[in-house]
């Protein structure tokens, strides 16, 4: 029998946020519990898609089960265009923000081309570089200065900016964003702005890069329904382009989107009611998350695991007492059942990421266990 030989590219891909599930297996097989603080899925906790949005999708499921145009259905594109005040033809619906990231990077980068990524970084970006054989060049973030970006001048085709940030919870100020635009403009880079957590900000407000960029650089903004509308399983995202007028670049985008066929049609029919309807669910979520953030942030610092105060999203990124963070996280799960993701999974050794979506009592229990483990 001939066995399939995997590609080296595939073997090199890693997505540690899910891979750490393996750490929990031993405990689960022994019938013990696991507190999962590894995956940022609000729908697994007490965050529900608003009813008016569910109803729009439910109605569409009765009759809108066809392939949509690859750029998205008109109604959804128009809703995004109205929300962001951009022309409809510069809006493309995607299969989650993940397809937007994939499309933006593939449209820009050939094998060997460089892309400037944040460090620590949401691992999909590094996984895609591995798949595409593109070169990841990293810009660091200063843990001593609330995870502010540190930006040397480099040569790359694109720069990725994630604010609010996964995994650090940092939200960049307008000034920082302006500096990033200047660096991008000097290096003739296209900015890929991943703003998937822009509704979930606990202090101050979020500034969108689209508001900062004038005509200095091309900008591809990404957002969707996974975090702000608690519907990650719907797989709905969108890309909004600014200063990307070249017809050849738009053709590259269209080619890629056509090859993926389309984003899920019935769920696209819920985008209008999501963007034009009430935002009460976000206000309620931010209030709950702020309290949960405070529990985790205070308790981690209280036990000596230094952690900056997350300003947005639902992640705390804390220092741990060893550089071997993968063994630490594995041991923590084996002995206590608390499952987190090691910092090196995001390219930053000596840290771990803690999801603070569960209720406060669960978070306190998890923190108690981590504290006992450290002792
Ligand atoms: N971008 C960031 C920064 C994320 O944290 C995530 C998911 O956690 C994604 C993109 C993926 O989004 P989606 O579920 O819409 O594909």
mmCIF file with all atom_site columns, N, CA and C in Angstrom, residues 232-298:
data_model
loop_
_atom_site.group_PDB
_atom_site.id
_atom_site.type_symbol
_atom_site.label_atom_id
_atom_site.label_alt_id
_atom_site.label_comp_id
_atom_site.label_asym_id
_atom_site.label_entity_id
_atom_site.label_seq_id
_atom_site.pdbx_PDB_ins_code
_atom_site.Cartn_x
_atom_site.Cartn_y
_atom_site.Cartn_z
_atom_site.occupancy
_atom_site.B_iso_or_equiv
_atom_site.pdbx_formal_charge
_atom_site.auth_seq_id
_atom_site.auth_comp_id
_atom_site.auth_asym_id
_atom_site.auth_atom_id
_atom_site.pdbx_PDB_model_num
ATOM 1   N N  . UNK A 1 232 ? -18.908 33.115 15.930  1.00 0.00 ? 232 UNK A N  1
ATOM 2   C CA . UNK A 1 232 ? -17.746 32.611 15.187  1.00 0.00 ? 232 UNK A CA 1
ATOM 3   C C  . UNK A 1 232 ? -18.088 31.429 14.280  1.00 0.00 ? 232 UNK A C  1
ATOM 4   N N  . UNK A 1 233 ? -19.130 30.658 14.676  1.00 0.00 ? 233 UNK A N  1
ATOM 5   C CA . UNK A 1 233 ? -19.488 29.493 13.853  1.00 0.00 ? 233 UNK A CA 1
ATOM 6   C C  . UNK A 1 233 ? -20.203 29.861 12.564  1.00 0.00 ? 233 UNK A C  1
ATOM 7   N N  . UNK A 1 234 ? -20.600 31.097 12.432  1.00 0.00 ? 234 UNK A N  1
ATOM 8   C CA . UNK A 1 234 ? -21.289 31.487 11.193  1.00 0.00 ? 234 UNK A CA 1
ATOM 9   C C  . UNK A 1 234 ? -20.317 31.702 10.043  1.00 0.00 ? 234 UNK A C  1
ATOM 10  N N  . UNK A 1 235 ? -19.070 31.937 10.375  1.00 0.00 ? 235 UNK A N  1
ATOM 11  C CA . UNK A 1 235 ? -18.013 32.175 9.394   1.00 0.00 ? 235 UNK A CA 1
ATOM 12  C C  . UNK A 1 235 ? -18.328 33.365 8.469   1.00 0.00 ? 235 UNK A C  1
ATOM 13  N N  . UNK A 1 236 ? -18.582 34.509 9.075   1.00 0.00 ? 236 UNK A N  1
ATOM 14  C CA . UNK A 1 236 ? -18.841 35.723 8.291   1.00 0.00 ? 236 UNK A CA 1
ATOM 15  C C  . UNK A 1 236 ? -17.837 36.809 8.664   1.00 0.00 ? 236 UNK A C  1
ATOM 16  N N  . UNK A 1 237 ? -17.146 37.298 7.633   1.00 0.00 ? 237 UNK A N  1
ATOM 17  C CA . UNK A 1 237 ? -16.233 38.421 7.820   1.00 0.00 ? 237 UNK A CA 1
ATOM 18  C C  . UNK A 1 237 ? -16.357 39.359 6.632   1.00 0.00 ? 237 UNK A C  1
ATOM 19  N N  . UNK A 1 238 ? -15.607 40.450 6.685   1.00 0.00 ? 238 UNK A N  1
ATOM 20  C CA . UNK A 1 238 ? -15.565 41.346 5.535   1.00 0.00 ? 238 UNK A CA 1
ATOM 21  C C  . UNK A 1 238 ? -14.233 42.072 5.461   1.00 0.00 ? 238 UNK A C  1
ATOM 22  N N  . UNK A 1 239 ? -13.901 42.451 4.206   1.00 0.00 ? 239 UNK A N  1
ATOM 23  C CA . UNK A 1 239 ? -12.688 43.245 3.940   1.00 0.00 ? 239 UNK A CA 1
ATOM 24  C C  . UNK A 1 239 ? -13.146 44.577 3.373   1.00 0.00 ? 239 UNK A C  1
ATOM 25  N N  . UNK A 1 240 ? -12.526 45.632 3.850   1.00 0.00 ? 240 UNK A N  1
ATOM 26  C CA . UNK A 1 240 ? -12.831 46.959 3.315   1.00 0.00 ? 240 UNK A CA 1
ATOM 27  C C  . UNK A 1 240 ? -11.520 47.559 2.812   1.00 0.00 ? 240 UNK A C  1
ATOM 28  N N  . UNK A 1 241 ? -11.490 47.935 1.540   1.00 0.00 ? 241 UNK A N  1
ATOM 29  C CA . UNK A 1 241 ? -10.241 48.429 0.951   1.00 0.00 ? 241 UNK A CA 1
ATOM 30  C C  . UNK A 1 241 ? -10.240 49.962 0.854   1.00 0.00 ? 241 UNK A C  1
ATOM 31  N N  . UNK A 1 242 ? -9.084  50.528 1.140   1.00 0.00 ? 242 UNK A N  1
ATOM 32  C CA . UNK A 1 242 ? -8.909  51.982 0.968   1.00 0.00 ? 242 UNK A CA 1
ATOM 33  C C  . UNK A 1 242 ? -7.583  52.192 0.224   1.00 0.00 ? 242 UNK A C  1
ATOM 34  N N  . UNK A 1 243 ? -7.554  53.107 -0.684  1.00 0.00 ? 243 UNK A N  1
ATOM 35  C CA . UNK A 1 243 ? -6.342  53.403 -1.481  1.00 0.00 ? 243 UNK A CA 1
ATOM 36  C C  . UNK A 1 243 ? -5.815  52.161 -2.218  1.00 0.00 ? 243 UNK A C  1
ATOM 37  N N  . UNK A 1 244 ? -6.707  51.283 -2.628  1.00 0.00 ? 244 UNK A N  1
ATOM 38  C CA . UNK A 1 244 ? -6.304  50.067 -3.369  1.00 0.00 ? 244 UNK A CA 1
ATOM 39  C C  . UNK A 1 244 ? -6.928  50.130 -4.761  1.00 0.00 ? 244 UNK A C  1
ATOM 40  N N  . UNK A 1 245 ? -6.729  51.251 -5.461  1.00 0.00 ? 245 UNK A N  1
ATOM 41  C CA . UNK A 1 245 ? -7.470  51.461 -6.709  1.00 0.00 ? 245 UNK A CA 1
ATOM 42  C C  . UNK A 1 245 ? -6.922  50.688 -7.904  1.00 0.00 ? 245 UNK A C  1
ATOM 43  N N  . UNK A 1 246 ? -5.709  50.108 -7.788  1.00 0.00 ? 246 UNK A N  1
ATOM 44  C CA . UNK A 1 246 ? -5.136  49.476 -8.972  1.00 0.00 ? 246 UNK A CA 1
ATOM 45  C C  . UNK A 1 246 ? -5.999  48.309 -9.437  1.00 0.00 ? 246 UNK A C  1
ATOM 46  N N  . UNK A 1 247 ? -6.344  48.319 -10.725 1.00 0.00 ? 247 UNK A N  1
ATOM 47  C CA . UNK A 1 247 ? -7.270  47.291 -11.235 1.00 0.00 ? 247 UNK A CA 1
ATOM 48  C C  . UNK A 1 247 ? -6.609  45.912 -11.194 1.00 0.00 ? 247 UNK A C  1
ATOM 49  N N  . UNK A 1 248 ? -5.300  45.877 -11.330 1.00 0.00 ? 248 UNK A N  1
ATOM 50  C CA . UNK A 1 248 ? -4.606  44.583 -11.317 1.00 0.00 ? 248 UNK A CA 1
ATOM 51  C C  . UNK A 1 248 ? -4.645  43.968 -9.903  1.00 0.00 ? 248 UNK A C  1
ATOM 52  N N  . UNK A 1 249 ? -4.547  44.838 -8.877  1.00 0.00 ? 249 UNK A N  1
ATOM 53  C CA . UNK A 1 249 ? -4.628  44.327 -7.501  1.00 0.00 ? 249 UNK A CA 1
ATOM 54  C C  . UNK A 1 249 ? -6.053  43.837 -7.203  1.00 0.00 ? 249 UNK A C  1
ATOM 55  N N  . UNK A 1 250 ? -7.032  44.596 -7.652  1.00 0.00 ? 250 UNK A N  1
ATOM 56  C CA . UNK A 1 250 ? -8.427  44.183 -7.417  1.00 0.00 ? 250 UNK A CA 1
ATOM 57  C C  . UNK A 1 250 ? -8.717  42.879 -8.155  1.00 0.00 ? 250 UNK A C  1
ATOM 58  N N  . UNK A 1 251 ? -8.076  42.702 -9.309  1.00 0.00 ? 251 UNK A N  1
ATOM 59  C CA . UNK A 1 251 ? -8.264  41.446 -10.050 1.00 0.00 ? 251 UNK A CA 1
ATOM 60  C C  . UNK A 1 251 ? -7.688  40.279 -9.244  1.00 0.00 ? 251 UNK A C  1
ATOM 61  N N  . UNK A 1 252 ? -6.510  40.505 -8.637  1.00 0.00 ? 252 UNK A N  1
ATOM 62  C CA . UNK A 1 252 ? -5.891  39.446 -7.812  1.00 0.00 ? 252 UNK A CA 1
ATOM 63  C C  . UNK A 1 252 ? -6.828  39.065 -6.667  1.00 0.00 ? 252 UNK A C  1
ATOM 64  N N  . UNK A 1 253 ? -7.404  40.065 -6.026  1.00 0.00 ? 253 UNK A N  1
ATOM 65  C CA . UNK A 1 253 ? -8.359  39.827 -4.929  1.00 0.00 ? 253 UNK A CA 1
ATOM 66  C C  . UNK A 1 253 ? -9.537  39.002 -5.439  1.00 0.00 ? 253 UNK A C  1
ATOM 67  N N  . UNK A 1 254 ? -10.101 39.462 -6.562  1.00 0.00 ? 254 UNK A N  1
ATOM 68  C CA . UNK A 1 254 ? -11.290 38.774 -7.096  1.00 0.00 ? 254 UNK A CA 1
ATOM 69  C C  . UNK A 1 254 ? -10.969 37.334 -7.453  1.00 0.00 ? 254 UNK A C  1
ATOM 70  N N  . UNK A 1 255 ? -9.790  37.113 -8.057  1.00 0.00 ? 255 UNK A N  1
ATOM 71  C CA . UNK A 1 255 ? -9.383  35.739 -8.433  1.00 0.00 ? 255 UNK A CA 1
ATOM 72  C C  . UNK A 1 255 ? -9.427  34.832 -7.209  1.00 0.00 ? 255 UNK A C  1
ATOM 73  N N  . UNK A 1 256 ? -8.851  35.332 -6.109  1.00 0.00 ? 256 UNK A N  1
ATOM 74  C CA . UNK A 1 256 ? -8.760  34.500 -4.897  1.00 0.00 ? 256 UNK A CA 1
ATOM 75  C C  . UNK A 1 256 ? -10.146 34.248 -4.317  1.00 0.00 ? 256 UNK A C  1
ATOM 76  N N  . UNK A 1 257 ? -10.964 35.278 -4.263  1.00 0.00 ? 257 UNK A N  1
ATOM 77  C CA . UNK A 1 257 ? -12.307 35.113 -3.682  1.00 0.00 ? 257 UNK A CA 1
ATOM 78  C C  . UNK A 1 257 ? -13.152 34.174 -4.547  1.00 0.00 ? 257 UNK A C  1
ATOM 79  N N  . UNK A 1 258 ? -12.996 34.275 -5.876  1.00 0.00 ? 258 UNK A N  1
ATOM 80  C CA . UNK A 1 258 ? -13.772 33.394 -6.762  1.00 0.00 ? 258 UNK A CA 1
ATOM 81  C C  . UNK A 1 258 ? -13.369 31.938 -6.554  1.00 0.00 ? 258 UNK A C  1
ATOM 82  N N  . UNK A 1 259 ? -12.079 31.704 -6.316  1.00 0.00 ? 259 UNK A N  1
ATOM 83  C CA . UNK A 1 259 ? -11.614 30.321 -6.117  1.00 0.00 ? 259 UNK A CA 1
ATOM 84  C C  . UNK A 1 259 ? -12.151 29.729 -4.815  1.00 0.00 ? 259 UNK A C  1
ATOM 85  N N  . UNK A 1 260 ? -12.534 30.590 -3.855  1.00 0.00 ? 260 UNK A N  1
ATOM 86  C CA . UNK A 1 260 ? -13.139 30.100 -2.602  1.00 0.00 ? 260 UNK A CA 1
ATOM 87  C C  . UNK A 1 260 ? -14.670 30.059 -2.702  1.00 0.00 ? 260 UNK A C  1
ATOM 88  N N  . UNK A 1 261 ? -15.209 30.344 -3.863  1.00 0.00 ? 261 UNK A N  1
ATOM 89  C CA . UNK A 1 261 ? -16.660 30.415 -4.135  1.00 0.00 ? 261 UNK A CA 1
ATOM 90  C C  . UNK A 1 261 ? -17.338 31.568 -3.390  1.00 0.00 ? 261 UNK A C  1
ATOM 91  N N  . UNK A 1 262 ? -17.726 31.382 -2.124  1.00 0.00 ? 262 UNK A N  1
ATOM 92  C CA . UNK A 1 262 ? -18.421 32.487 -1.447  1.00 0.00 ? 262 UNK A CA 1
ATOM 93  C C  . UNK A 1 262 ? -18.489 32.245 0.053   1.00 0.00 ? 262 UNK A C  1
ATOM 94  N N  . UNK A 1 263 ? -18.762 33.306 0.796   1.00 0.00 ? 263 UNK A N  1
ATOM 95  C CA . UNK A 1 263 ? -19.032 33.190 2.243   1.00 0.00 ? 263 UNK A CA 1
ATOM 96  C C  . UNK A 1 263 ? -20.448 32.612 2.403   1.00 0.00 ? 263 UNK A C  1
ATOM 97  N N  . UNK A 1 264 ? -20.739 31.971 3.560   1.00 0.00 ? 264 UNK A N  1
ATOM 98  C CA . UNK A 1 264 ? -22.049 31.325 3.757   1.00 0.00 ? 264 UNK A CA 1
ATOM 99  C C  . UNK A 1 264 ? -23.220 32.280 3.466   1.00 0.00 ? 264 UNK A C  1
ATOM 100 N N  . UNK A 1 265 ? -24.057 31.895 2.482   1.00 0.00 ? 265 UNK A N  1
ATOM 101 C CA . UNK A 1 265 ? -25.090 32.818 2.000   1.00 0.00 ? 265 UNK A CA 1
ATOM 102 C C  . UNK A 1 265 ? -26.129 33.194 3.067   1.00 0.00 ? 265 UNK A C  1
ATOM 103 N N  . UNK A 1 266 ? -26.767 32.223 3.753   1.00 0.00 ? 266 UNK A N  1
ATOM 104 C CA . UNK A 1 266 ? -27.847 32.643 4.665   1.00 0.00 ? 266 UNK A CA 1
ATOM 105 C C  . UNK A 1 266 ? -27.351 33.603 5.740   1.00 0.00 ? 266 UNK A C  1
ATOM 106 N N  . UNK A 1 267 ? -26.149 33.360 6.231   1.00 0.00 ? 267 UNK A N  1
ATOM 107 C CA . UNK A 1 267 ? -25.619 34.218 7.294   1.00 0.00 ? 267 UNK A CA 1
ATOM 108 C C  . UNK A 1 267 ? -25.294 35.626 6.772   1.00 0.00 ? 267 UNK A C  1
ATOM 109 N N  . UNK A 1 268 ? -24.958 35.726 5.485   1.00 0.00 ? 268 UNK A N  1
ATOM 110 C CA . UNK A 1 268 ? -24.728 37.071 4.936   1.00 0.00 ? 268 UNK A CA 1
ATOM 111 C C  . UNK A 1 268 ? -26.004 37.905 5.023   1.00 0.00 ? 268 UNK A C  1
ATOM 112 N N  . UNK A 1 269 ? -27.163 37.226 4.973   1.00 0.00 ? 269 UNK A N  1
ATOM 113 C CA . UNK A 1 269 ? -28.422 37.955 5.051   1.00 0.00 ? 269 UNK A CA 1
ATOM 114 C C  . UNK A 1 269 ? -28.693 38.512 6.456   1.00 0.00 ? 269 UNK A C  1
ATOM 115 N N  . UNK A 1 270 ? -27.845 38.149 7.435   1.00 0.00 ? 270 UNK A N  1
ATOM 116 C CA . UNK A 1 270 ? -28.023 38.695 8.790   1.00 0.00 ? 270 UNK A CA 1
ATOM 117 C C  . UNK A 1 270 ? -27.130 39.919 9.030   1.00 0.00 ? 270 UNK A C  1
ATOM 118 N N  . UNK A 1 271 ? -26.240 40.221 8.076   1.00 0.00 ? 271 UNK A N  1
ATOM 119 C CA . UNK A 1 271 ? -25.259 41.297 8.297   1.00 0.00 ? 271 UNK A CA 1
ATOM 120 C C  . UNK A 1 271 ? -25.939 42.664 8.409   1.00 0.00 ? 271 UNK A C  1
ATOM 121 N N  . UNK A 1 272 ? -26.942 42.887 7.569   1.00 0.00 ? 272 UNK A N  1
ATOM 122 C CA . UNK A 1 272 ? -27.643 44.186 7.606   1.00 0.00 ? 272 UNK A CA 1
ATOM 123 C C  . UNK A 1 272 ? -28.278 44.410 8.989   1.00 0.00 ? 272 UNK A C  1
ATOM 124 N N  . UNK A 1 273 ? -28.989 43.392 9.489   1.00 0.00 ? 273 UNK A N  1
ATOM 125 C CA . UNK A 1 273 ? -29.645 43.606 10.791  1.00 0.00 ? 273 UNK A CA 1
ATOM 126 C C  . UNK A 1 273 ? -28.589 43.724 11.890  1.00 0.00 ? 273 UNK A C  1
ATOM 127 N N  . UNK A 1 274 ? -27.449 43.039 11.734  1.00 0.00 ? 274 UNK A N  1
ATOM 128 C CA . UNK A 1 274 ? -26.385 43.156 12.736  1.00 0.00 ? 274 UNK A CA 1
ATOM 129 C C  . UNK A 1 274 ? -25.828 44.587 12.756  1.00 0.00 ? 274 UNK A C  1
ATOM 130 N N  . UNK A 1 275 ? -25.486 45.111 11.595  1.00 0.00 ? 275 UNK A N  1
ATOM 131 C CA . UNK A 1 275 ? -24.808 46.412 11.561  1.00 0.00 ? 275 UNK A CA 1
ATOM 132 C C  . UNK A 1 275 ? -25.761 47.584 11.752  1.00 0.00 ? 275 UNK A C  1
ATOM 133 N N  . UNK A 1 276 ? -27.026 47.379 11.379  1.00 0.00 ? 276 UNK A N  1
ATOM 134 C CA . UNK A 1 276 ? -27.961 48.507 11.492  1.00 0.00 ? 276 UNK A CA 1
ATOM 135 C C  . UNK A 1 276 ? -28.836 48.419 12.738  1.00 0.00 ? 276 UNK A C  1
ATOM 136 N N  . UNK A 1 277 ? -28.802 47.263 13.434  1.00 0.00 ? 277 UNK A N  1
ATOM 137 C CA . UNK A 1 277 ? -29.668 47.076 14.603  1.00 0.00 ? 277 UNK A CA 1
ATOM 138 C C  . UNK A 1 277 ? -29.024 47.571 15.887  1.00 0.00 ? 277 UNK A C  1
ATOM 139 N N  . UNK A 1 278 ? -29.704 47.259 17.012  1.00 0.00 ? 278 UNK A N  1
ATOM 140 C CA . UNK A 1 278 ? -29.242 47.718 18.323  1.00 0.00 ? 278 UNK A CA 1
ATOM 141 C C  . UNK A 1 278 ? -27.862 47.137 18.682  1.00 0.00 ? 278 UNK A C  1
ATOM 142 N N  . UNK A 1 279 ? -27.082 47.948 19.409  1.00 0.00 ? 279 UNK A N  1
ATOM 143 C CA . UNK A 1 279 ? -25.753 47.516 19.869  1.00 0.00 ? 279 UNK A CA 1
ATOM 144 C C  . UNK A 1 279 ? -25.759 47.215 21.371  1.00 0.00 ? 279 UNK A C  1
ATOM 145 N N  . UNK A 1 280 ? -26.963 47.026 21.929  1.00 0.00 ? 280 UNK A N  1
ATOM 146 C CA . UNK A 1 280 ? -27.055 46.830 23.375  1.00 0.00 ? 280 UNK A CA 1
ATOM 147 C C  . UNK A 1 280 ? -26.214 45.623 23.814  1.00 0.00 ? 280 UNK A C  1
ATOM 148 N N  . UNK A 1 281 ? -26.229 44.552 22.994  1.00 0.00 ? 281 UNK A N  1
ATOM 149 C CA . UNK A 1 281 ? -25.502 43.334 23.387  1.00 0.00 ? 281 UNK A CA 1
ATOM 150 C C  . UNK A 1 281 ? -24.008 43.610 23.610  1.00 0.00 ? 281 UNK A C  1
ATOM 151 N N  . UNK A 1 282 ? -23.449 44.562 22.855  1.00 0.00 ? 282 UNK A N  1
ATOM 152 C CA . UNK A 1 282 ? -22.013 44.885 22.996  1.00 0.00 ? 282 UNK A CA 1
ATOM 153 C C  . UNK A 1 282 ? -21.786 45.613 24.328  1.00 0.00 ? 282 UNK A C  1
ATOM 154 N N  . UNK A 1 283 ? -22.695 46.553 24.647  1.00 0.00 ? 283 UNK A N  1
ATOM 155 C CA . UNK A 1 283 ? -22.541 47.296 25.911  1.00 0.00 ? 283 UNK A CA 1
ATOM 156 C C  . UNK A 1 283 ? -22.618 46.339 27.102  1.00 0.00 ? 283 UNK A C  1
ATOM 157 N N  . UNK A 1 284 ? -23.562 45.392 27.035  1.00 0.00 ? 284 UNK A N  1
ATOM 158 C CA . UNK A 1 284 ? -23.714 44.412 28.125  1.00 0.00 ? 284 UNK A CA 1
ATOM 159 C C  . UNK A 1 284 ? -22.454 43.541 28.203  1.00 0.00 ? 284 UNK A C  1
ATOM 160 N N  . UNK A 1 285 ? -21.955 43.107 27.061  1.00 0.00 ? 285 UNK A N  1
ATOM 161 C CA . UNK A 1 285 ? -20.775 42.229 27.032  1.00 0.00 ? 285 UNK A CA 1
ATOM 162 C C  . UNK A 1 285 ? -19.542 42.941 27.587  1.00 0.00 ? 285 UNK A C  1
ATOM 163 N N  . UNK A 1 286 ? -19.376 44.208 27.212  1.00 0.00 ? 286 UNK A N  1
ATOM 164 C CA . UNK A 1 286 ? -18.192 44.961 27.666  1.00 0.00 ? 286 UNK A CA 1
ATOM 165 C C  . UNK A 1 286 ? -18.216 45.079 29.195  1.00 0.00 ? 286 UNK A C  1
ATOM 166 N N  . UNK A 1 287 ? -19.412 45.310 29.750  1.00 0.00 ? 287 UNK A N  1
ATOM 167 C CA . UNK A 1 287 ? -19.540 45.433 31.213  1.00 0.00 ? 287 UNK A CA 1
ATOM 168 C C  . UNK A 1 287 ? -19.135 44.113 31.886  1.00 0.00 ? 287 UNK A C  1
ATOM 169 N N  . UNK A 1 288 ? -19.650 43.007 31.357  1.00 0.00 ? 288 UNK A N  1
ATOM 170 C CA . UNK A 1 288 ? -19.321 41.691 31.940  1.00 0.00 ? 288 UNK A CA 1
ATOM 171 C C  . UNK A 1 288 ? -17.829 41.397 31.791  1.00 0.00 ? 288 UNK A C  1
ATOM 172 N N  . UNK A 1 289 ? -17.324 41.671 30.595  1.00 0.00 ? 289 UNK A N  1
ATOM 173 C CA . UNK A 1 289 ? -15.923 41.330 30.325  1.00 0.00 ? 289 UNK A CA 1
ATOM 174 C C  . UNK A 1 289 ? -14.962 42.181 31.157  1.00 0.00 ? 289 UNK A C  1
ATOM 175 N N  . UNK A 1 290 ? -15.364 43.444 31.405  1.00 0.00 ? 290 UNK A N  1
ATOM 176 C CA . UNK A 1 290 ? -14.503 44.317 32.217  1.00 0.00 ? 290 UNK A CA 1
ATOM 177 C C  . UNK A 1 290 ? -14.350 43.719 33.622  1.00 0.00 ? 290 UNK A C  1
ATOM 178 N N  . UNK A 1 291 ? -15.469 43.222 34.173  1.00 0.00 ? 291 UNK A N  1
ATOM 179 C CA . UNK A 1 291 ? -15.407 42.610 35.515  1.00 0.00 ? 291 UNK A CA 1
ATOM 180 C C  . UNK A 1 291 ? -14.544 41.346 35.488  1.00 0.00 ? 291 UNK A C  1
ATOM 181 N N  . UNK A 1 292 ? -14.706 40.547 34.443  1.00 0.00 ? 292 UNK A N  1
ATOM 182 C CA . UNK A 1 292 ? -13.929 39.295 34.342  1.00 0.00 ? 292 UNK A CA 1
ATOM 183 C C  . UNK A 1 292 ? -12.450 39.607 34.112  1.00 0.00 ? 292 UNK A C  1
ATOM 184 N N  . UNK A 1 293 ? -12.204 40.628 33.293  1.00 0.00 ? 293 UNK A N  1
ATOM 185 C CA . UNK A 1 293 ? -10.819 41.066 33.077  1.00 0.00 ? 293 UNK A CA 1
ATOM 186 C C  . UNK A 1 293 ? -10.175 41.448 34.400  1.00 0.00 ? 293 UNK A C  1
ATOM 187 N N  . UNK A 1 294 ? -10.931 42.195 35.232  1.00 0.00 ? 294 UNK A N  1
ATOM 188 C CA . UNK A 1 294 ? -10.382 42.649 36.514  1.00 0.00 ? 294 UNK A CA 1
ATOM 189 C C  . UNK A 1 294 ? -10.023 41.466 37.413  1.00 0.00 ? 294 UNK A C  1
ATOM 190 N N  . UNK A 1 295 ? -10.879 40.436 37.421  1.00 0.00 ? 295 UNK A N  1
ATOM 191 C CA . UNK A 1 295 ? -10.597 39.253 38.238  1.00 0.00 ? 295 UNK A CA 1
ATOM 192 C C  . UNK A 1 295 ? -9.259  38.645 37.813  1.00 0.00 ? 295 UNK A C  1
ATOM 193 N N  . UNK A 1 296 ? -9.130  38.388 36.524  1.00 0.00 ? 296 UNK A N  1
ATOM 194 C CA . UNK A 1 296 ? -7.930  37.683 36.031  1.00 0.00 ? 296 UNK A CA 1
ATOM 195 C C  . UNK A 1 296 ? -6.684  38.548 36.184  1.00 0.00 ? 296 UNK A C  1
ATOM 196 N N  . UNK A 1 297 ? -6.820  39.795 35.803  1.00 0.00 ? 297 UNK A N  1
ATOM 197 C CA . UNK A 1 297 ? -5.657  40.696 35.850  1.00 0.00 ? 297 UNK A CA 1
ATOM 198 C C  . UNK A 1 297 ? -5.149  40.873 37.291  1.00 0.00 ? 297 UNK A C  1
ATOM 199 N N  . UNK A 1 298 ? -6.100  41.079 38.224  1.00 0.00 ? 298 UNK A N  1
ATOM 200 C CA . UNK A 1 298 ? -5.687  41.276 39.623  1.00 0.00 ? 298 UNK A CA 1
ATOM 201 C C  . UNK A 1 298 ? -5.130  39.985 40.211  1.00 0.00 ? 298 UNK A C  1
#
